[in-house]
mmCIF file of C-alpha atoms in Angstrom:
data_model
loop_
_atom_site.group_PDB
_atom_site.id
_atom_site.type_symbol
_atom_site.label_atom_id
_atom_site.label_comp_id
_atom_site.label_asym_id
_atom_site.label_seq_id
_atom_site.Cartn_x
_atom_site.Cartn_y
_atom_site.Cartn_z
ATOM 1 C CA ARG A 1 -33.868 -54.950 -24.660
ATOM 2 C CA LYS A 2 -30.770 -53.643 -22.790
ATOM 3 C CA GLU A 3 -27.469 -54.017 -24.632
ATOM 4 C CA VAL A 4 -25.888 -55.648 -21.569
ATOM 5 C CA GLU A 5 -28.019 -57.603 -19.128
ATOM 6 C CA GLN A 6 -27.056 -58.661 -15.608
ATOM 7 C CA ASP A 7 -28.928 -60.100 -12.605
ATOM 8 C CA PRO A 8 -28.957 -57.084 -10.179
ATOM 9 C CA GLY A 9 -28.791 -59.369 -7.126
ATOM 10 C CA PRO A 10 -28.022 -58.839 -4.367
ATOM 11 C CA PHE A 11 -26.039 -62.049 -3.875
ATOM 12 C CA ASN A 12 -25.495 -62.562 -0.145
ATOM 13 C CA VAL A 13 -22.840 -65.322 0.405
ATOM 14 C CA PRO A 14 -20.843 -66.437 3.442
ATOM 15 C CA GLU A 15 -17.135 -65.880 3.515
ATOM 16 C CA GLY A 16 -15.278 -68.585 1.694
ATOM 17 C CA ALA A 17 -18.132 -69.261 -0.702
ATOM 18 C CA THR A 18 -17.826 -69.515 -4.508
ATOM 19 C CA VAL A 19 -20.063 -67.174 -6.411
ATOM 20 C CA ALA A 20 -20.779 -66.885 -10.099
ATOM 21 C CA PHE A 21 -22.087 -63.899 -12.018
ATOM 22 C CA ASN A 22 -23.489 -64.072 -15.562
ATOM 23 C CA CYS A 23 -24.027 -61.468 -18.202
ATOM 24 C CA THR A 24 -25.402 -61.388 -21.750
ATOM 25 C CA TYR A 25 -24.901 -58.868 -24.530
ATOM 26 C CA SER A 26 -26.924 -58.090 -27.562
ATOM 27 C CA ASN A 27 -24.484 -56.623 -30.046
ATOM 28 C CA SER A 28 -22.602 -59.367 -31.893
ATOM 29 C CA ALA A 29 -20.141 -56.746 -33.112
ATOM 30 C CA SER A 30 -18.830 -56.009 -29.616
ATOM 31 C CA GLN A 31 -15.094 -55.976 -29.569
ATOM 32 C CA SER A 32 -13.690 -56.391 -26.086
ATOM 33 C CA PHE A 33 -15.173 -57.525 -22.765
ATOM 34 C CA PHE A 34 -14.386 -56.635 -19.150
ATOM 35 C CA TRP A 35 -15.541 -56.919 -15.577
ATOM 36 C CA TYR A 36 -15.277 -53.789 -13.493
ATOM 37 C CA ARG A 37 -15.762 -53.450 -9.766
ATOM 38 C CA GLN A 38 -17.486 -50.538 -8.206
ATOM 39 C CA ASP A 39 -17.590 -49.751 -4.456
ATOM 40 C CA CYS A 40 -20.248 -47.693 -2.937
ATOM 41 C CA ARG A 41 -20.097 -44.102 -4.167
ATOM 42 C CA LYS A 42 -16.752 -44.678 -5.850
ATOM 43 C CA GLU A 43 -15.644 -44.940 -9.505
ATOM 44 C CA PRO A 44 -15.629 -48.287 -11.426
ATOM 45 C CA LYS A 45 -12.256 -49.986 -11.391
ATOM 46 C CA LEU A 46 -11.046 -52.494 -13.967
ATOM 47 C CA LEU A 47 -11.176 -56.031 -12.422
ATOM 48 C CA MET A 48 -10.120 -57.964 -15.533
ATOM 49 C CA SER A 49 -10.465 -58.496 -19.235
ATOM 50 C CA VAL A 50 -12.439 -61.289 -20.565
ATOM 51 C CA TYR A 51 -11.340 -63.604 -23.405
ATOM 52 C CA SER A 52 -12.699 -66.637 -25.237
ATOM 53 C CA SER A 53 -9.889 -68.709 -23.961
ATOM 54 C CA GLY A 54 -10.731 -67.753 -20.394
ATOM 55 C CA ASN A 55 -8.549 -65.995 -18.000
ATOM 56 C CA GLU A 56 -7.792 -66.401 -14.379
ATOM 57 C CA ASP A 57 -6.376 -63.801 -11.839
ATOM 58 C CA GLY A 58 -5.951 -65.331 -8.413
ATOM 59 C CA ARG A 59 -9.352 -66.256 -7.088
ATOM 60 C CA PHE A 60 -11.125 -64.621 -10.139
ATOM 61 C CA THR A 61 -11.866 -66.491 -13.345
ATOM 62 C CA ALA A 62 -13.629 -64.843 -16.286
ATOM 63 C CA GLN A 63 -14.996 -66.478 -19.458
ATOM 64 C CA LEU A 64 -16.422 -65.401 -22.733
ATOM 65 C CA ASN A 65 -18.709 -67.395 -25.083
ATOM 66 C CA ARG A 66 -19.055 -65.276 -28.255
ATOM 67 C CA ALA A 67 -21.461 -67.729 -29.926
ATOM 68 C CA SER A 68 -23.908 -67.420 -26.974
ATOM 69 C CA GLN A 69 -22.946 -63.726 -26.356
ATOM 70 C CA TYR A 70 -22.463 -64.650 -22.683
ATOM 71 C CA ILE A 71 -19.800 -63.506 -20.053
ATOM 72 C CA SER A 72 -19.174 -64.969 -16.778
ATOM 73 C CA LEU A 73 -17.204 -64.192 -13.632
ATOM 74 C CA LEU A 74 -16.364 -66.711 -10.912
ATOM 75 C CA ILE A 75 -15.080 -65.639 -7.536
ATOM 76 C CA ARG A 76 -13.608 -68.371 -5.329
ATOM 77 C CA ASP A 77 -12.992 -68.270 -1.558
ATOM 78 C CA SER A 78 -14.971 -65.039 -1.188
ATOM 79 C CA LYS A 79 -13.562 -62.371 1.145
ATOM 80 C CA LEU A 80 -15.403 -59.650 3.002
ATOM 81 C CA SER A 81 -13.425 -57.208 0.886
ATOM 82 C CA ASP A 82 -15.016 -58.720 -2.256
ATOM 83 C CA SER A 83 -18.339 -56.911 -1.337
ATOM 84 C CA ALA A 84 -19.026 -54.530 -4.133
ATOM 85 C CA THR A 85 -21.062 -54.068 -7.351
ATOM 86 C CA TYR A 86 -19.640 -56.044 -10.274
ATOM 87 C CA LEU A 87 -20.272 -54.467 -13.666
ATOM 88 C CA CYS A 88 -20.277 -56.429 -16.915
ATOM 89 C CA VAL A 89 -18.838 -54.194 -19.756
ATOM 90 C CA VAL A 90 -18.528 -54.587 -23.514
ATOM 91 C CA THR A 91 -16.875 -52.206 -25.891
ATOM 92 C CA ASN A 92 -18.250 -51.054 -29.292
ATOM 93 C CA ILE A 93 -16.575 -49.163 -32.033
ATOM 94 C CA LEU A 94 -17.930 -45.705 -32.712
ATOM 95 C CA THR A 95 -18.494 -44.365 -36.161
ATOM 96 C CA GLY A 96 -15.968 -41.645 -35.521
ATOM 97 C CA GLY A 97 -13.307 -44.308 -34.899
ATOM 98 C CA GLY A 98 -13.365 -44.325 -31.016
ATOM 99 C CA ASN A 99 -14.761 -46.872 -28.753
ATOM 100 C CA LYS A 100 -17.329 -46.672 -26.003
ATOM 101 C CA LEU A 101 -17.944 -48.941 -22.971
ATOM 102 C CA THR A 102 -21.453 -50.216 -22.489
ATOM 103 C CA PHE A 103 -22.149 -51.293 -18.957
ATOM 104 C CA GLY A 104 -24.789 -53.596 -17.435
ATOM 105 C CA THR A 105 -26.609 -52.323 -14.439
ATOM 106 C CA GLY A 106 -24.254 -54.203 -12.110
ATOM 107 C CA THR A 107 -24.757 -57.180 -9.774
ATOM 108 C CA GLN A 108 -24.312 -56.467 -6.006
ATOM 109 C CA LEU A 109 -22.378 -58.858 -3.920
ATOM 110 C CA LYS A 110 -22.355 -58.951 -0.117
ATOM 111 C CA VAL A 111 -19.960 -61.318 1.529
ATOM 112 C CA GLU A 112 -20.922 -62.039 5.148
ATOM 113 C CA LEU A 113 -19.153 -63.627 8.217
ATOM 114 C CA ASP B 1 1.715 -42.517 -11.355
ATOM 115 C CA ALA B 2 -1.252 -40.174 -10.998
ATOM 116 C CA GLY B 3 -4.539 -41.598 -12.198
ATOM 117 C CA VAL B 4 -7.367 -39.773 -13.863
ATOM 118 C CA THR B 5 -8.287 -36.578 -11.865
ATOM 119 C CA GLN B 6 -11.593 -34.658 -11.938
ATOM 120 C CA SER B 7 -12.778 -31.444 -10.458
ATOM 121 C CA PRO B 8 -14.812 -30.471 -8.647
ATOM 122 C CA THR B 9 -15.656 -33.428 -6.403
ATOM 123 C CA HIS B 10 -19.209 -32.255 -5.630
ATOM 124 C CA LEU B 11 -21.366 -29.522 -7.110
ATOM 125 C CA ILE B 12 -24.833 -28.248 -6.316
ATOM 126 C CA LYS B 13 -26.671 -26.254 -8.980
ATOM 127 C CA THR B 14 -30.161 -24.865 -9.500
ATOM 128 C CA ARG B 15 -32.351 -25.875 -12.440
ATOM 129 C CA GLY B 16 -31.563 -23.782 -15.536
ATOM 130 C CA GLN B 17 -27.914 -23.121 -14.557
ATOM 131 C CA GLN B 18 -24.861 -24.134 -16.530
ATOM 132 C CA VAL B 19 -22.017 -26.318 -15.204
ATOM 133 C CA THR B 20 -18.491 -27.114 -16.327
ATOM 134 C CA LEU B 21 -16.712 -30.302 -15.144
ATOM 135 C CA ARG B 22 -12.978 -30.823 -15.574
ATOM 136 C CA CYS B 23 -10.873 -33.960 -16.156
ATOM 137 C CA SER B 24 -7.176 -34.680 -16.548
ATOM 138 C CA PRO B 25 -6.177 -38.139 -18.087
ATOM 139 C CA ILE B 26 -3.466 -40.459 -16.987
ATOM 140 C CA SER B 27 -0.158 -39.173 -18.353
ATOM 141 C CA GLY B 28 0.456 -40.519 -21.815
ATOM 142 C CA HIS B 29 -3.250 -41.217 -22.509
ATOM 143 C CA LYS B 30 -4.679 -39.152 -25.363
ATOM 144 C CA SER B 31 -8.229 -40.400 -25.272
ATOM 145 C CA VAL B 32 -10.838 -39.087 -22.762
ATOM 146 C CA SER B 33 -14.371 -40.254 -22.391
ATOM 147 C CA TRP B 34 -17.307 -38.989 -20.318
ATOM 148 C CA TYR B 35 -20.011 -41.053 -18.697
ATOM 149 C CA GLN B 36 -23.090 -40.314 -16.574
ATOM 150 C CA GLN B 37 -24.064 -42.672 -13.839
ATOM 151 C CA VAL B 38 -27.407 -42.290 -12.096
ATOM 152 C CA LEU B 39 -28.276 -44.156 -8.933
ATOM 153 C CA GLY B 40 -28.777 -47.855 -9.524
ATOM 154 C CA GLN B 41 -27.664 -47.853 -13.123
ATOM 155 C CA GLY B 42 -24.343 -48.493 -14.872
ATOM 156 C CA PRO B 43 -22.476 -45.593 -16.421
ATOM 157 C CA GLN B 44 -23.916 -44.285 -19.640
ATOM 158 C CA PHE B 45 -21.610 -43.060 -22.536
ATOM 159 C CA ILE B 46 -21.754 -39.329 -23.255
ATOM 160 C CA PHE B 47 -18.700 -38.413 -25.341
ATOM 161 C CA GLN B 48 -15.243 -39.607 -26.374
ATOM 162 C CA TYR B 49 -12.378 -37.362 -27.543
ATOM 163 C CA TYR B 50 -9.114 -38.198 -29.059
ATOM 164 C CA GLU B 51 -6.412 -35.730 -29.963
ATOM 165 C CA LYS B 52 -8.843 -32.855 -29.560
ATOM 166 C CA GLU B 53 -11.480 -34.325 -31.917
ATOM 167 C CA GLU B 54 -14.850 -35.787 -30.993
ATOM 168 C CA ARG B 55 -14.768 -39.541 -31.773
ATOM 169 C CA GLY B 56 -18.311 -40.322 -30.612
ATOM 170 C CA ARG B 57 -21.437 -39.054 -28.836
ATOM 171 C CA GLY B 58 -23.963 -40.982 -26.840
ATOM 172 C CA ASN B 59 -27.713 -40.423 -26.740
ATOM 173 C CA PHE B 60 -27.735 -37.145 -24.761
ATOM 174 C CA PRO B 61 -29.312 -33.829 -25.782
ATOM 175 C CA ASP B 62 -27.458 -30.879 -27.224
ATOM 176 C CA ARG B 63 -27.332 -29.301 -23.805
ATOM 177 C CA PHE B 64 -24.321 -31.502 -23.233
ATOM 178 C CA SER B 65 -21.115 -30.396 -24.900
ATOM 179 C CA ALA B 66 -17.432 -31.140 -24.377
ATOM 180 C CA ARG B 67 -14.022 -30.299 -25.668
ATOM 181 C CA GLN B 68 -10.414 -31.555 -25.280
ATOM 182 C CA PHE B 69 -7.367 -29.352 -24.958
ATOM 183 C CA PRO B 70 -3.825 -29.645 -26.384
ATOM 184 C CA ASN B 71 -2.578 -31.166 -23.082
ATOM 185 C CA TYR B 72 -5.352 -33.856 -23.446
ATOM 186 C CA SER B 73 -7.411 -32.502 -20.490
ATOM 187 C CA SER B 74 -11.139 -32.156 -21.087
ATOM 188 C CA GLU B 75 -14.162 -30.288 -20.068
ATOM 189 C CA LEU B 76 -17.788 -31.320 -19.971
ATOM 190 C CA ASN B 77 -20.395 -28.544 -20.090
ATOM 191 C CA VAL B 78 -24.196 -28.926 -19.402
ATOM 192 C CA ASN B 79 -26.493 -26.113 -20.071
ATOM 193 C CA ALA B 80 -29.972 -25.456 -18.865
ATOM 194 C CA LEU B 81 -29.711 -27.984 -16.081
ATOM 195 C CA LEU B 82 -32.644 -30.172 -15.266
ATOM 196 C CA LEU B 83 -33.368 -32.085 -12.084
ATOM 197 C CA GLY B 84 -32.707 -35.348 -14.107
ATOM 198 C CA ASP B 85 -29.133 -34.279 -14.758
ATOM 199 C CA SER B 86 -28.353 -35.032 -11.121
ATOM 200 C CA ALA B 87 -25.866 -37.880 -11.339
ATOM 201 C CA LEU B 88 -22.212 -38.967 -10.929
ATOM 202 C CA TYR B 89 -20.261 -37.714 -13.913
ATOM 203 C CA LEU B 90 -17.225 -39.934 -14.616
ATOM 204 C CA CYS B 91 -14.299 -39.244 -16.850
ATOM 205 C CA ALA B 92 -12.145 -42.061 -18.249
ATOM 206 C CA SER B 93 -8.920 -42.244 -20.218
ATOM 207 C CA ARG B 94 -7.657 -44.925 -22.459
ATOM 208 C CA PRO B 95 -4.208 -46.032 -23.389
ATOM 209 C CA ARG B 96 -3.179 -45.931 -27.030
ATOM 210 C CA ASP B 97 -3.084 -49.668 -27.261
ATOM 211 C CA GLY B 98 -6.097 -51.301 -25.648
ATOM 212 C CA TYR B 99 -9.778 -50.889 -25.179
ATOM 213 C CA GLU B 100 -9.870 -50.782 -21.442
ATOM 214 C CA GLN B 101 -10.623 -47.421 -19.746
ATOM 215 C CA TYR B 102 -9.550 -46.027 -16.354
ATOM 216 C CA PHE B 103 -11.887 -43.925 -14.409
ATOM 217 C CA GLY B 104 -11.442 -40.820 -12.291
ATOM 218 C CA PRO B 105 -13.273 -40.432 -8.962
ATOM 219 C CA GLY B 106 -16.105 -38.531 -10.617
ATOM 220 C CA THR B 107 -17.950 -35.371 -9.913
ATOM 221 C CA ARG B 108 -21.286 -35.703 -8.073
ATOM 222 C CA LEU B 109 -23.644 -33.094 -9.467
ATOM 223 C CA THR B 110 -26.897 -32.283 -7.583
ATOM 224 C CA VAL B 111 -29.570 -30.074 -9.319
ATOM 225 C CA THR B 112 -32.171 -28.620 -7.086
#
């Protein structure tokens, strides 16, 4: 079983639609949670952190359910520029005291006219 | 402020050769991590360094090694290259307070 599981998509949605991505993680000791966005052949870029209390940044809302080990991302009023791959990411503490990011395979979003 | 920088941008090597990739973190960041991303997958953790010490290693063979310098820049070395090492190699730096990491543009390595 993968540590972080996501539906790979693609999700094809019309401009203005609301789209939701889900993710589950297997390590209950995971410390922090993020959504990253990755455009084709580019590096991942931090989209937002995810908290149990939920957090919102403009059209984007992220939520964490620690009991279910479930993370979500909601995008409202989709724009063409939202087309990208969205990566669900958890952090785990390393034995040497550092931390590593563990990524899902990503969910591809295509927003169409 | 400059972000994470990596060099070279692209690299083509032959099986059996050795390669060195370079990374400079965001100013003030002392932690550098390396990740490998193959097509269609999320990045996989290779190494993390902090204050020149290795703080963690992912599930990669001993052909992969890294080091961090006093100015916090880092190098990733891969020996005896295999076709399967073809990937995007990403470097990321982390601020002192926080678990988020910021990625450089990556080095795209092709092994023929």
